[in-house]
Every structure is written in C-alpha cells, then in structure tokens.
Coordinates of C-alpha atoms in Angstrom, one line a residue:
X1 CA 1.8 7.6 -32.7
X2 CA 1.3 3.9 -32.6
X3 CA -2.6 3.3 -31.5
X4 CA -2.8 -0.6 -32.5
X5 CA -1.6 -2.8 -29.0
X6 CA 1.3 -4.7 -29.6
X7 CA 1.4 -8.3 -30.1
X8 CA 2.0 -10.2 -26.7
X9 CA 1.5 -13.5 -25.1
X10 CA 2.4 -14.9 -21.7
X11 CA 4.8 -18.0 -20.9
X12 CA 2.9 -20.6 -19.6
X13 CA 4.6 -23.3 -18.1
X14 CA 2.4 -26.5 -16.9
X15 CA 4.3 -25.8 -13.9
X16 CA 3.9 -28.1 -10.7
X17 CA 4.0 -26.9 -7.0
X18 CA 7.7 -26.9 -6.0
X19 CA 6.6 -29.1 -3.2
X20 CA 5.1 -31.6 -5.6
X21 CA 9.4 -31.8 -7.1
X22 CA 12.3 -33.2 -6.6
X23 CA 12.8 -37.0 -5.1
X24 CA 14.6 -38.4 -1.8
X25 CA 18.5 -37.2 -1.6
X26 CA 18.4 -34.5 -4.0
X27 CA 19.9 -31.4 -2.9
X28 CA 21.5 -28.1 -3.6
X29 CA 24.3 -28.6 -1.3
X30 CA 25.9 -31.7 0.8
X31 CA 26.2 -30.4 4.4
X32 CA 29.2 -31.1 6.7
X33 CA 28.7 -34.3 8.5
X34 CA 25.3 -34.8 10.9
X35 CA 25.9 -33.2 14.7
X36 CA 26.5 -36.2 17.3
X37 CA 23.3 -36.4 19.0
X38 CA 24.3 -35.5 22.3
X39 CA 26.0 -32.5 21.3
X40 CA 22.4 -31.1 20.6
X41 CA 21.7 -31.6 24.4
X42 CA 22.9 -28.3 25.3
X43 CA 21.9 -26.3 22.1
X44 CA 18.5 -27.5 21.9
X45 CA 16.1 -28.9 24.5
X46 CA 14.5 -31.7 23.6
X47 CA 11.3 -30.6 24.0
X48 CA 11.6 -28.3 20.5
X49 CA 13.6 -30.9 18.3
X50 CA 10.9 -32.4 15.7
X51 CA 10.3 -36.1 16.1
X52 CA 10.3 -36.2 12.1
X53 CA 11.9 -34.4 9.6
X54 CA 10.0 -31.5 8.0
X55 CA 7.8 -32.2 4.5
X56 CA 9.8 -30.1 2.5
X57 CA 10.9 -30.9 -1.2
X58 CA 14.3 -32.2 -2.0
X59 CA 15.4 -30.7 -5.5
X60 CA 18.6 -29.9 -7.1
X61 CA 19.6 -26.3 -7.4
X62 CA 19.6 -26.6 -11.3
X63 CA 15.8 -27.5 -11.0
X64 CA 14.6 -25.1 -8.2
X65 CA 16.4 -22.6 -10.1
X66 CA 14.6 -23.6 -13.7
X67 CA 11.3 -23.2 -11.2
X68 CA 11.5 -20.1 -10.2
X69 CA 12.6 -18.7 -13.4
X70 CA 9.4 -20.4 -15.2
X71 CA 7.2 -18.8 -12.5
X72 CA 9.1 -15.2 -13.0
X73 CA 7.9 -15.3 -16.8
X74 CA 4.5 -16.0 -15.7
X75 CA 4.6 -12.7 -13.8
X76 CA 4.7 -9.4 -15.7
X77 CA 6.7 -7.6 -13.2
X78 CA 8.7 -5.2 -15.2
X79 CA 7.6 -6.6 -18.5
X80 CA 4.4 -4.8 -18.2
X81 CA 3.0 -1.0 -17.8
X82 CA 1.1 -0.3 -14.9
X83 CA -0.8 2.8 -13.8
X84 CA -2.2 1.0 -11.4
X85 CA -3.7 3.7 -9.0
X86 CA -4.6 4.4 -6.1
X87 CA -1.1 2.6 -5.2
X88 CA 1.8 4.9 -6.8
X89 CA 3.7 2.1 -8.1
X90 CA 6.3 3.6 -8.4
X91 CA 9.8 2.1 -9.8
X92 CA 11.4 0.7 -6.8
X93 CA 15.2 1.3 -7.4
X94 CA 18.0 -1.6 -7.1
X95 CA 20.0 -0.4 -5.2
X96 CA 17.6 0.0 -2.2
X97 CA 17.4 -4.2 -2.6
X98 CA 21.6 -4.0 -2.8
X99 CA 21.0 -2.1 0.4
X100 CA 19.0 -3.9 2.2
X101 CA 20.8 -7.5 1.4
X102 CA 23.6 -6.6 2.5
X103 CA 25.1 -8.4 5.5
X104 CA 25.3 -5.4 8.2
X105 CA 21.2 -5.5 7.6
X106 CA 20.3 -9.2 6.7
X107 CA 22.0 -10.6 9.4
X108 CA 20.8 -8.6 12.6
X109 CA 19.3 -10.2 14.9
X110 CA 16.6 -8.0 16.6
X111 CA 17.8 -9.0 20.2
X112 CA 21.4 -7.7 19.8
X113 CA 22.5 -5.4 22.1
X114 CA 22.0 -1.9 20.8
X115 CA 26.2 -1.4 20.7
X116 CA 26.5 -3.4 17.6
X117 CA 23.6 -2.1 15.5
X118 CA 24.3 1.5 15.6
X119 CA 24.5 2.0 12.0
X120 CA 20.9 0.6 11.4
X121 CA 19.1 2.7 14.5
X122 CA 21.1 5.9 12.8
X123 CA 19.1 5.3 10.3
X124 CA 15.9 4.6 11.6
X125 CA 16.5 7.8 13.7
X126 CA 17.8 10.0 10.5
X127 CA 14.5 9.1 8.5
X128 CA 12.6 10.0 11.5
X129 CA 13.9 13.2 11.1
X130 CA 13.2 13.5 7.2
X131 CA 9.6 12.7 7.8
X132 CA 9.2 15.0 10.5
X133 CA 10.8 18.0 8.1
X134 CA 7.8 16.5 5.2
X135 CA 5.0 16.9 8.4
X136 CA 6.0 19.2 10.4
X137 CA 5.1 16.2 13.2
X138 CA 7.1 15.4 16.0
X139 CA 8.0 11.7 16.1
X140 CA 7.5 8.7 13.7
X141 CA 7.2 5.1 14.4
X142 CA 7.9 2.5 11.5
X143 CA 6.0 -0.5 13.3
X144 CA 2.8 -0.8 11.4
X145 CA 2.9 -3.3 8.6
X146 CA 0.9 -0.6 6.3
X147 CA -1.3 2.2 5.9
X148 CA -4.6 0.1 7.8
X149 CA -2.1 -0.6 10.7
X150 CA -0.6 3.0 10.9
X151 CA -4.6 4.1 11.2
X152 CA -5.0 1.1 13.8
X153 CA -2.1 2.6 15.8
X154 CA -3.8 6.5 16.0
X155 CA -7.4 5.1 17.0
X156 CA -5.3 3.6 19.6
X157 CA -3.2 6.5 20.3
X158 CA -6.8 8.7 20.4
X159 CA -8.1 5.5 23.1
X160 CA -4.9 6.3 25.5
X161 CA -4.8 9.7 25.1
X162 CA -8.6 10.3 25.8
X163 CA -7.8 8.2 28.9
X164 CA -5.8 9.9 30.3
X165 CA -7.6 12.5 30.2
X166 CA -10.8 11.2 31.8
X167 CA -13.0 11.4 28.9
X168 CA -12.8 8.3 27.3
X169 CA -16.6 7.6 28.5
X170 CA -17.6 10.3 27.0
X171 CA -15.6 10.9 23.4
X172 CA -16.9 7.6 21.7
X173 CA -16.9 9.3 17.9
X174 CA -14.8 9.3 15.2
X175 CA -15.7 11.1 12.3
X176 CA -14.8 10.2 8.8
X177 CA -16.1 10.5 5.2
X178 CA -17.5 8.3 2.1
X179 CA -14.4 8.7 0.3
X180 CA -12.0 8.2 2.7
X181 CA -10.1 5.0 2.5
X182 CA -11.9 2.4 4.5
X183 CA -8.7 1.8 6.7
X184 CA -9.5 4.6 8.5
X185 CA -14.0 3.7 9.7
X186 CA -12.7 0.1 9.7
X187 CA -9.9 0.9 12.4
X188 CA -11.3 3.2 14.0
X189 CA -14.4 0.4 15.2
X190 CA -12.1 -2.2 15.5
X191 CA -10.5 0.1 18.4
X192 CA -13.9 0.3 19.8
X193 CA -15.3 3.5 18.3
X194 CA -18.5 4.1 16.6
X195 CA -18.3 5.2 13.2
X196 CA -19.5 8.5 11.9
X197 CA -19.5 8.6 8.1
X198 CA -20.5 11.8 6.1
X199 CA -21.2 11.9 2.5
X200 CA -20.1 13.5 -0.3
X201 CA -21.8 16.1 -1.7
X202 CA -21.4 18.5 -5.0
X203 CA -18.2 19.9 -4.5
X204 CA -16.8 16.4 -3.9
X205 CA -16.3 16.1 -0.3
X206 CA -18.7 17.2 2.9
X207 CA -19.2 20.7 2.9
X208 CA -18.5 22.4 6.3
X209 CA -22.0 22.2 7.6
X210 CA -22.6 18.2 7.7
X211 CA -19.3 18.5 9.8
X212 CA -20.5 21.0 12.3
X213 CA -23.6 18.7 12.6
X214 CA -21.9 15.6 13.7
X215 CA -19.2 17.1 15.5
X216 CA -19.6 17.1 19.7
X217 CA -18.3 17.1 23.0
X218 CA -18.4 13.2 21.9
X219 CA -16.2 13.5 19.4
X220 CA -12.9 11.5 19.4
X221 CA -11.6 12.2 16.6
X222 CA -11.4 12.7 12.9
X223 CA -9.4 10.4 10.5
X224 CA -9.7 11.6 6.7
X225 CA -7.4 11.8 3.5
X226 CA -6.7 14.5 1.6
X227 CA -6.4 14.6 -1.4
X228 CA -9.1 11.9 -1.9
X229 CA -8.8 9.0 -4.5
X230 CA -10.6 11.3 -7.0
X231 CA -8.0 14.0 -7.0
X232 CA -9.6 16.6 -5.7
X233 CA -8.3 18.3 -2.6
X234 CA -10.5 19.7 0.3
X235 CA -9.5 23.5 0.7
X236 CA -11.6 24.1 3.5
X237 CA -9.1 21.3 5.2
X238 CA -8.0 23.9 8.1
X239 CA -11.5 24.9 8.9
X240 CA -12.0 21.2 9.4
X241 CA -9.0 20.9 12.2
X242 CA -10.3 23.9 13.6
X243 CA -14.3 22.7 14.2
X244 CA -12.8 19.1 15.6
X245 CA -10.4 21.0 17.9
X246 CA -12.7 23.3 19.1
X247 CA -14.8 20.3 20.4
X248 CA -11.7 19.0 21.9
X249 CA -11.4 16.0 19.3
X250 CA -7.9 15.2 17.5
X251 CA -7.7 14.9 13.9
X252 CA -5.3 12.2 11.7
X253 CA -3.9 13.0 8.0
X254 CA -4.0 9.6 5.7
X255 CA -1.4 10.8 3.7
X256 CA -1.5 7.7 1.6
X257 CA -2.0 10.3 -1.6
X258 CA 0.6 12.1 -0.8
X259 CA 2.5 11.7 -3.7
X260 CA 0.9 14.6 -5.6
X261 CA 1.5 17.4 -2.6
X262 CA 4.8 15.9 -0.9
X263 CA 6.9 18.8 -0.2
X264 CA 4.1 21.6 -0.8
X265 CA 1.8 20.7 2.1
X266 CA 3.1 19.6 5.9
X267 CA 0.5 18.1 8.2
X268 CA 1.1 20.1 11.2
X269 CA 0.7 23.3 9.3
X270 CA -3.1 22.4 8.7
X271 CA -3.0 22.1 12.3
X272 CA -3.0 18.1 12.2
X273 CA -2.1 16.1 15.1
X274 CA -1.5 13.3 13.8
X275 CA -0.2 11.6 9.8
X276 CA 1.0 8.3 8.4
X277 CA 2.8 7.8 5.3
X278 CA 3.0 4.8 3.6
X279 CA 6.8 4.1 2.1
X280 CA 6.1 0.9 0.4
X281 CA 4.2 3.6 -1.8
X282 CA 5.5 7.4 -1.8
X283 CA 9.3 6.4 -0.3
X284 CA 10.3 4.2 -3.5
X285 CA 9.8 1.1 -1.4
X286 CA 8.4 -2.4 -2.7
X287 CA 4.5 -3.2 -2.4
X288 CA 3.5 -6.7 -2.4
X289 CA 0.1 -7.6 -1.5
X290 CA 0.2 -7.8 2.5
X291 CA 3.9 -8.1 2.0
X292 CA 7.0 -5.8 3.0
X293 CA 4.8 -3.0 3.6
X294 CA 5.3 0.0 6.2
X295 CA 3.0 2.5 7.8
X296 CA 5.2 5.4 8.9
X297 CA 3.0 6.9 11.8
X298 CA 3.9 10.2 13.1
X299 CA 2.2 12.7 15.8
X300 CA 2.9 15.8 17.8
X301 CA 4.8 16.1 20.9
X302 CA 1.4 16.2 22.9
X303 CA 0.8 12.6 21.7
X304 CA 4.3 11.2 21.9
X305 CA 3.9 9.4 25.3
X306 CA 0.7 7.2 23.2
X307 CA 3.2 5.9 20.8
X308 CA 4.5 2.2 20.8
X309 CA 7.3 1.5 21.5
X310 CA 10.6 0.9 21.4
X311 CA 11.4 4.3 20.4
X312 CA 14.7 5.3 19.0
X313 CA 16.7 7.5 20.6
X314 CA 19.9 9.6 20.1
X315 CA 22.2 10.0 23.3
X316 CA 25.4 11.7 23.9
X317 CA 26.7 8.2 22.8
X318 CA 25.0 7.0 20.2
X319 CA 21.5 5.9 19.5
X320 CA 19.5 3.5 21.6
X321 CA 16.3 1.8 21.8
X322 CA 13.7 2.9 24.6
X323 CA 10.5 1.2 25.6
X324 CA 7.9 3.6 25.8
X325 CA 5.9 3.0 29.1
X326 CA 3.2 5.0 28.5
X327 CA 2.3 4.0 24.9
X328 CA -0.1 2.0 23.8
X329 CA 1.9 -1.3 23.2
X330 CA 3.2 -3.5 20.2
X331 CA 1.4 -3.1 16.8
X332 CA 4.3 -5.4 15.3
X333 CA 7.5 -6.9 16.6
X334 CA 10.4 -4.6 17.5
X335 CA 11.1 -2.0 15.3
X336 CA 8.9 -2.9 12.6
X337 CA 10.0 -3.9 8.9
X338 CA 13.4 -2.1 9.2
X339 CA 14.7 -3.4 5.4
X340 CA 11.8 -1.2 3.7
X341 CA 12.8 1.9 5.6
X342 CA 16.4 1.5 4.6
X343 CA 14.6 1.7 1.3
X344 CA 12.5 4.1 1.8
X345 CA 15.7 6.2 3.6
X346 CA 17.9 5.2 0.4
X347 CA 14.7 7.0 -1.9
X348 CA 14.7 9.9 0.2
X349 CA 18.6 10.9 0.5
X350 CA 18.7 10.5 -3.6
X351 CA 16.1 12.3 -4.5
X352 CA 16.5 15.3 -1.7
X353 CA 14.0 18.1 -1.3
X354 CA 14.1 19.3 -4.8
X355 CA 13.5 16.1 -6.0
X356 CA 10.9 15.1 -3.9
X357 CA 9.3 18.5 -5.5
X358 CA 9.7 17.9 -9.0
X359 CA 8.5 14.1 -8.6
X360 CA 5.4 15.8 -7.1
X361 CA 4.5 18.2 -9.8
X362 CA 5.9 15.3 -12.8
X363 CA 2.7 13.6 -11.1
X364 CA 0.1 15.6 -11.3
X365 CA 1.6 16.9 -14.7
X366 CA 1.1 13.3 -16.0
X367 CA -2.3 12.7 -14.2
X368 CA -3.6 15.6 -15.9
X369 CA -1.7 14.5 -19.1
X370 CA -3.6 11.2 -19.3
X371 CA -6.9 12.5 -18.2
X372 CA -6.6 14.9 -21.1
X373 CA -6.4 11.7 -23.4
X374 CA -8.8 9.2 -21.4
X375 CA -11.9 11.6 -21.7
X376 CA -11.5 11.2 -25.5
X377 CA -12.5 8.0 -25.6
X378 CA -16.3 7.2 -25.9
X379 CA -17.5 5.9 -23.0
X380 CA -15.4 7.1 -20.4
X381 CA -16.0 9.5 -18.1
X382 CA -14.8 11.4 -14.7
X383 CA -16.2 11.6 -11.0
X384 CA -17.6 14.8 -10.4
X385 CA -17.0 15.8 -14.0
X386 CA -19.2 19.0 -13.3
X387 CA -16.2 20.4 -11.5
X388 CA -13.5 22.4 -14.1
X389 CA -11.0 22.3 -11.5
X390 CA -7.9 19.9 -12.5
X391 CA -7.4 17.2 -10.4
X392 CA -4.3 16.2 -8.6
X393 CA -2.4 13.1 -8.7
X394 CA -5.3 10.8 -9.2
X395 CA -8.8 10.8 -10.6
X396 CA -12.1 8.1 -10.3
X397 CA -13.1 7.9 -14.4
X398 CA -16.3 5.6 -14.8
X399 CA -17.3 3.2 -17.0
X400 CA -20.8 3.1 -16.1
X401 CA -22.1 4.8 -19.7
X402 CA -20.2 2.0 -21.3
X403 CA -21.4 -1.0 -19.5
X404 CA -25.2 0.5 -19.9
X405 CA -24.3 0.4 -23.8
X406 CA -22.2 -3.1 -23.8
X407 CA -22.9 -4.6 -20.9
X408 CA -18.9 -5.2 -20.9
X409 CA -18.0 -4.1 -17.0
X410 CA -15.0 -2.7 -15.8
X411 CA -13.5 -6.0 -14.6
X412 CA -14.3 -7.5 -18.4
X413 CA -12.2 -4.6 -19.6
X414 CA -9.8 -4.6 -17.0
X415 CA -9.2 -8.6 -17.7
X416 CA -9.0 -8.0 -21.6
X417 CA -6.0 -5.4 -21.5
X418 CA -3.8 -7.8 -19.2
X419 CA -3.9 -9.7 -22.7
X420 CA -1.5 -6.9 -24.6
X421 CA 1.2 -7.0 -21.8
X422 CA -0.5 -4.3 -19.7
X423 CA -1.2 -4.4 -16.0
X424 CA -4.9 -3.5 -15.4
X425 CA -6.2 -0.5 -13.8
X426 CA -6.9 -0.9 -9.8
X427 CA -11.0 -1.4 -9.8
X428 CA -11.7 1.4 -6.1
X429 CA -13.3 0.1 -3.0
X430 CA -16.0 3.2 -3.8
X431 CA -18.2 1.6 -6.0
X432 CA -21.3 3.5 -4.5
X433 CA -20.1 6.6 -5.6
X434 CA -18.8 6.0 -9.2
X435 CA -20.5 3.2 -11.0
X436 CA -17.7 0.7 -12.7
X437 CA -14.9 2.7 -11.2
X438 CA -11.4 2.5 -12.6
X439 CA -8.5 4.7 -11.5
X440 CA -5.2 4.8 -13.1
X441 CA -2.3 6.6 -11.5
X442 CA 0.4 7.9 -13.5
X443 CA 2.7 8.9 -10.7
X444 CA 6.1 10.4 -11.6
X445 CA 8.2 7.6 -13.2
X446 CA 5.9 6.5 -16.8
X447 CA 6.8 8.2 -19.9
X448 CA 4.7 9.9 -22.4
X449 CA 4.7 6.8 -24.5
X450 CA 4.4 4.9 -21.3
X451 CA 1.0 6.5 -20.9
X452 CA 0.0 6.4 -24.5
X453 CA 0.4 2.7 -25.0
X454 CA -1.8 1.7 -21.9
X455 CA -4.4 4.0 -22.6
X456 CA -4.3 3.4 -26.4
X457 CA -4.3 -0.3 -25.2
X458 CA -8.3 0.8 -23.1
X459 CA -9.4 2.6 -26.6
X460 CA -8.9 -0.6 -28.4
X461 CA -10.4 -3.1 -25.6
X462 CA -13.8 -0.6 -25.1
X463 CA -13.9 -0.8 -28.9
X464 CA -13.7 -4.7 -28.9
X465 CA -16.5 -4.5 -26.3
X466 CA -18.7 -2.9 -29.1
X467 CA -17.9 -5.0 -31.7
X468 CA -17.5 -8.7 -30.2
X469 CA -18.7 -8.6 -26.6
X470 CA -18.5 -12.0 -25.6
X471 CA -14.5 -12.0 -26.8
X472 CA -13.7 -9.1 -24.3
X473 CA -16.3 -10.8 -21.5
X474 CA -14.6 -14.0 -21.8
X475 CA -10.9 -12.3 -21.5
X476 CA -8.4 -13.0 -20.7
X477 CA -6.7 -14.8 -23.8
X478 CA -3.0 -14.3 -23.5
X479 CA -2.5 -15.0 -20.1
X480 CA -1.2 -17.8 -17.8
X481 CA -5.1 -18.8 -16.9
X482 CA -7.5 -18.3 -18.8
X483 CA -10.9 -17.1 -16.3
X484 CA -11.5 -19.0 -13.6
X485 CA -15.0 -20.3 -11.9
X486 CA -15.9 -18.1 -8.8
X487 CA -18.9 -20.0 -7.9
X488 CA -16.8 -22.1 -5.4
X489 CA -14.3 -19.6 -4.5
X490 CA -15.4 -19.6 -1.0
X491 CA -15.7 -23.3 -0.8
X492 CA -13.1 -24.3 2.1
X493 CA -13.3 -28.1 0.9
X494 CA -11.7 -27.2 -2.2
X495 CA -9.4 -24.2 -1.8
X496 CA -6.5 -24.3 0.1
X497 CA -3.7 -21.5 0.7
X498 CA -0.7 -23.4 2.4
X499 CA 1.3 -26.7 1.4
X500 CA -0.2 -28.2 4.4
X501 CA -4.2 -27.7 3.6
X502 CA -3.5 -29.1 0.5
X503 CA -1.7 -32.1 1.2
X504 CA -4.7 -32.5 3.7
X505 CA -7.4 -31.7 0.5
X506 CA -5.5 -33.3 -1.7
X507 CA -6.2 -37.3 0.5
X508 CA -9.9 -36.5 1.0

C-alpha cells in the first residue's frame, strides 16, 4: 500500500461572473424574425410584457461553453473521494439523468390533463408501491423538497389528526432526542409544538426510563432516527412505539440512515406510524445543497386522510391525480420533484431486493472496514468508544484529543485534505456530544483503495498538524481559494447571493 497522498492541485481560472461576459449582439443562436407586436395581443396581456428587456448576458456559445467548463474543473465532482457522511453520497448513475432528460419527462407541463402523462403517474404510483414493500407503510407522498420538509409534513399530519380527534388542546408534545437530526425538534416547533428533548446517556441513546418520564396524555408525538449518526441502533426501539402509543401519541421513523438496515428492518413492523426516506440519499438520486432533493413521506392507512395532496391513484383506467380534501395542504407544488423519483425509481428496479440487501451489508462492511483503520491513527477516536458493539453504517470519531495536543481543529484538518484531491469529511451538527466531530460514511459504492487513500490522506494531514501547525491551520493550498475572512461574512453591505444584489452592491 501506497500511504504518501498523491500530488494534486486544482484549476484555477480568474474566472469572471458569466453576467459580467459577453457584449451587445452576441449570441448562441439567431432567432426567427421578431413577432409583429400586435400579434402578442392575444398571447400575452399587456400587463405581464416587461417594459425593458431582461439584464441578462449576451455571449457566444463558444464562450459560455469555455465558462462552464473552467468552472467544472474548479469543482471536484467525480475527480475527488468523498466519504462524506452523514449524507450517503452515493454514485448517482447516468442513466437516471438519460432518464430523466428525456422529452416524455422534461417537457410535461404539470397542468396537462392526466390522459397524456400516464406513463410518469405509473411511475410515481409503482415506486409508491416499492417503498411501501421497504416500510411496511401504507401510502407515500413525494412533495417534500427533503428530509426537513418530509418531518414538516408529519408534525402537520400529527396537528390534523389530533384535530380531528378533539385533543389538539391537549397533546402539545413531541418528544425527540439529542442525537436525533435537528429536522425533526426544529419541525416539529415550527408546527407549533413544544419541544421535548432527551439526552443521551451511556448506552448511547435515552434509556427507557427518561422516556416513560416525559411521555403523557400530552404527548403528540415522537419523531426520532434510528440508527443514529453514530451507528448505533436503539434495540429497545419497539418498547419505545409501545410507551408513546399507550399514551395515545404517534411516533415518526427518520429513516434518513437507512442505508445500513434497508431491506432488513420495515417501519411498520416496529409498530411505526409514520417514515420518510430521503432518495436524493438512499434511492441513488443527486444531492445538491437545497437542490433536487426529495423527502419521500409515508404513513399508515389511519393517517392517509392527513396527507397532502394530490394523491395518485390507479383506476380501472389508468392512473389519476386526486386532491385530498382532508389533508393538510401543499408542502410543495403539484407532485413534488417528479425527475428525482424517476431516479430514485430507475435505482430501485436495477438494483431489486437482493441488491438493495447486499448494498446494505457492503455498507456496514466498509464502515466497520474503515473504522478498523481510522482508530489507528493517533489522535482519533470514537463516540461512545466504551461500547464493543460494531457500529452500523456510520460512526461520530472525534478529534478532540488531537486539537487539545495541536490546537489544529477539525475544520483546519478538514480544509487541509481538500488539498490532495479529497472531499472533506461532513463536520455533525452534534458538536455538544463529541468534541471536534467528524463522520465519514463509506456507504456501498468506495473501494478498498478508495477508503485507504482518504484515510491514509487524514494520517498524513494530523501528522502535518504536529509537525508545522500553522501550514495545516492556514490550509487550504491547492485549492481554487485559498481561506477566506469570516469576520464580515454576515455583513449584508458586502455579500450578495443573486446577480441583482450585486449589481445593486457593486454602484454603492
């Protein structure tokens, strides 16, 4: 084996804004001849039609083309290895984008009559299905733009259905725990809740008697993952539905980790009302930060009148789109990001049950793989690490022992090892359990060498940090900016996030 990082820097263009290119006339291609103006009276009103044309660029396809590309290498993107936990970033295959550009897709308009997009509500309807076979629930929704909005949708759901059965008033609770993810408290109060949050104790989640304290006739609900982002799985789970039920509360399954248990656990058998899974994660499906992300949400028939709508439905004709009266409303427009669940549908039919399986135990194979390596470097160590059981898909290490000896942090670290080509390690939103948290995520699609070269890439950046400090804290080297100041990162006077702040900014 290999253990010295390969040389690697990144293309850096000085690349301007693409709205800063171009010049008047320039152009990809020469449209037919302009529309006579009254012939717009008809298609347009008047009242829409801008009074001056739109500030976009005018560039040549040669040099929009020459842009993007120059942006692309300043990307890693493929070029790099990421086990960038608690995501699964999993390969997303090409021919789910094939799929999904192709013209039957691309082109529908979300107001065509259901007649002429039957192929694409089959779909929806078939992967319905598939889900509810992975659950065991007994309808899913594909509306919510993500795992948060999924969450948002069952405090909802637990609102209407507490309603409707008088004790709204009363059931104000929803119980959660410290190292749940914070979707699920944050939802929860936006939907008007209050918050009940227990902590984790020696075994690594609550133990069954903090539960039976907080849980009452006020209870609303409970919204929890399991397995949590350190890998380790709850096996008093059941007894857990069974206490919230008993005080008539429902409980919700974040299956956002369910990549390491898919097709060896269903969330109805643990007695579950309620699950979300998110496909632009498990289902092979692209994640872009607040991009093309979907929050499949899925519940039991008791809680199937709650759900937004429309809901797809299979007739003795075909399939059709129904509004669901009862439910609680839109969480997103129509049907939801339809493009990622052809993905996530295209994912699922290759890989079938079996493969859905094996990609399960390949992860928790590799997770324990890597662990095996990462506790043999100095300085690192693992949540709970008392505990001898192996850990799932996932697990918290720490770099707290190393920054006490350094005083290099897990962000100095993380920065550093972007400069040998690798994507850094995701930092945890659970600081206040594991001090300088990092948690990679091998999933099932890295190799062995894969693995080896990122973590053999950590052993030589902690060993930097003992030996030159300042180098590591000043990181990154390589890359397409070097560190930036943060002091005015939350100055609105200076930063600006669309064309049209700047250009405001910019004539200050």
């Amino acid at each position: 084996m290999n253990n010295a990082p390969r040389r690697y820097h990144a293309a850096v263009w000085d690349e301007p804004l693409i709205m800063e290119q171009g010049a008047p006339g320039r152009r990809g291609t020469v449209p037919p001849g302009p529309i006579e103006a009254t012939a717009l009276d008809d298609l347009l009103p008047a009242g829409m039609r801008r009074e001056t044309p739109p500030a976009l660029p005018e560039v040549a396809e040669p040099d929009a083309l020459r842009h993007y590309l120059r942006l692309s290498q300043q990307t890693m993107g493929m070029i790099g290895i990421s086990l960038f936990g608690t995501c699964t970033m999993k390969y997303n295959p090409r021919v789910g984008e094939l799929l999904a550009a192709r013209d039957e897709l691309a082109e529908i308009h979300p107001h065509q009559d259901d007649s002429s997009i039957q192929g694409l509500l089959e779909i929806v309807h078939r992967f319905d299905l598939m889900l509810r076979e992975l659950s065991g629930m007994g309808r899913f929704v594909f509306q919510a733009g993500g795992g948060a909005a999924a969450a948002y949708i069952h405090a909802c759901v637990t609102r209407a259905y507490h309603e409707s059965r008088g004790e709204l008033a009363q059931r104000r609770d929803v119980i959660t725990t410290a190292q749940a993810h914070p979707c699920n408290p944050a939802t929860a109060a936006a939907a008007g809740f209050n918050v009940i949050t227990l902590p984790v104790e020696r075994d690594g989640y609550p133990s069954l008697d903090a539960l039976r304290a907080v849980v009452s006739d006020r209870t609303a609900s409970l919204m929890i993952n399991n397995p949590d982002d350190m890998g380790i799985y709850n096996p008093h789970i059941k007894e857990w539905v069974d206490i919230v039920h008993e005080a008539g509360g429902l409980c919700f399954y974040d299956h956002a980790n369910f990549n390491g248990v898919m097709g060896r656990i269903r969330a109805a058998e643990l007695g579950f009302d309620a699950c979300m899974f998110m496909l632009h994660k498990t289902f092979g499906a692209p994640k872009g930060g607040g991009g093309p992300a979907v929050g499949a949400y899925g519940c039991t028939p008791e809680l199937e009148p709650f759900l937004p709508g429309p809901l797809v439905v299979r007739t003795d004709t075909g399939y059709e789109r129904r509004e669901n009266e009862a439910g609680v409303g839109r969480v997103r427009e129509f049907l939801g990001n339809l493009p990622q669940v052809v993905k996530a549908y295209s994912w699922t039919l290759a890989m079938g049950a079996d493969g859905i399986r094996e990609a399960a135990d390949i992860s928790v194979l590799a997770n324990n793989y890597m662990e095996s390596r990462l506790l043999a470097i100095p300085g690192v160590t693992r949540s709970f690490d008392h505990l001898t059981a192996r850990r799932l898909e996932m697990t918290r290490y720490s770099l707290g022992e190393y920054t006490a000896e350094t005083g290099v942090t897990a962000v100095d670290v993380q920065n550093r090892m972007t400069d040998f080509g690798v994507d850094a390690f995701w930092l945890s939103h659970e600081p206040w359990i594991v001090p300088e948290p990092f948690t990679p995520e091998a999933g099932e699609g890295w190799s062995t060498e894969d693995i080896d070269y990122w973590i053999d890439v950590l052993a030589h950046v902690m060993e930097e940090g003992r030996s030159d400090p300042a180098m590591v804290k000043a990181a990154p080297h390589n890359q397409v900016v070097a560190q930036i100041d943060a002091s005015s990162l939350d100055d609105p006077d200076r930063w600006a996030t669309t064309w049209r702040a700047h250009r405001r900014k910019a004539a200050l």
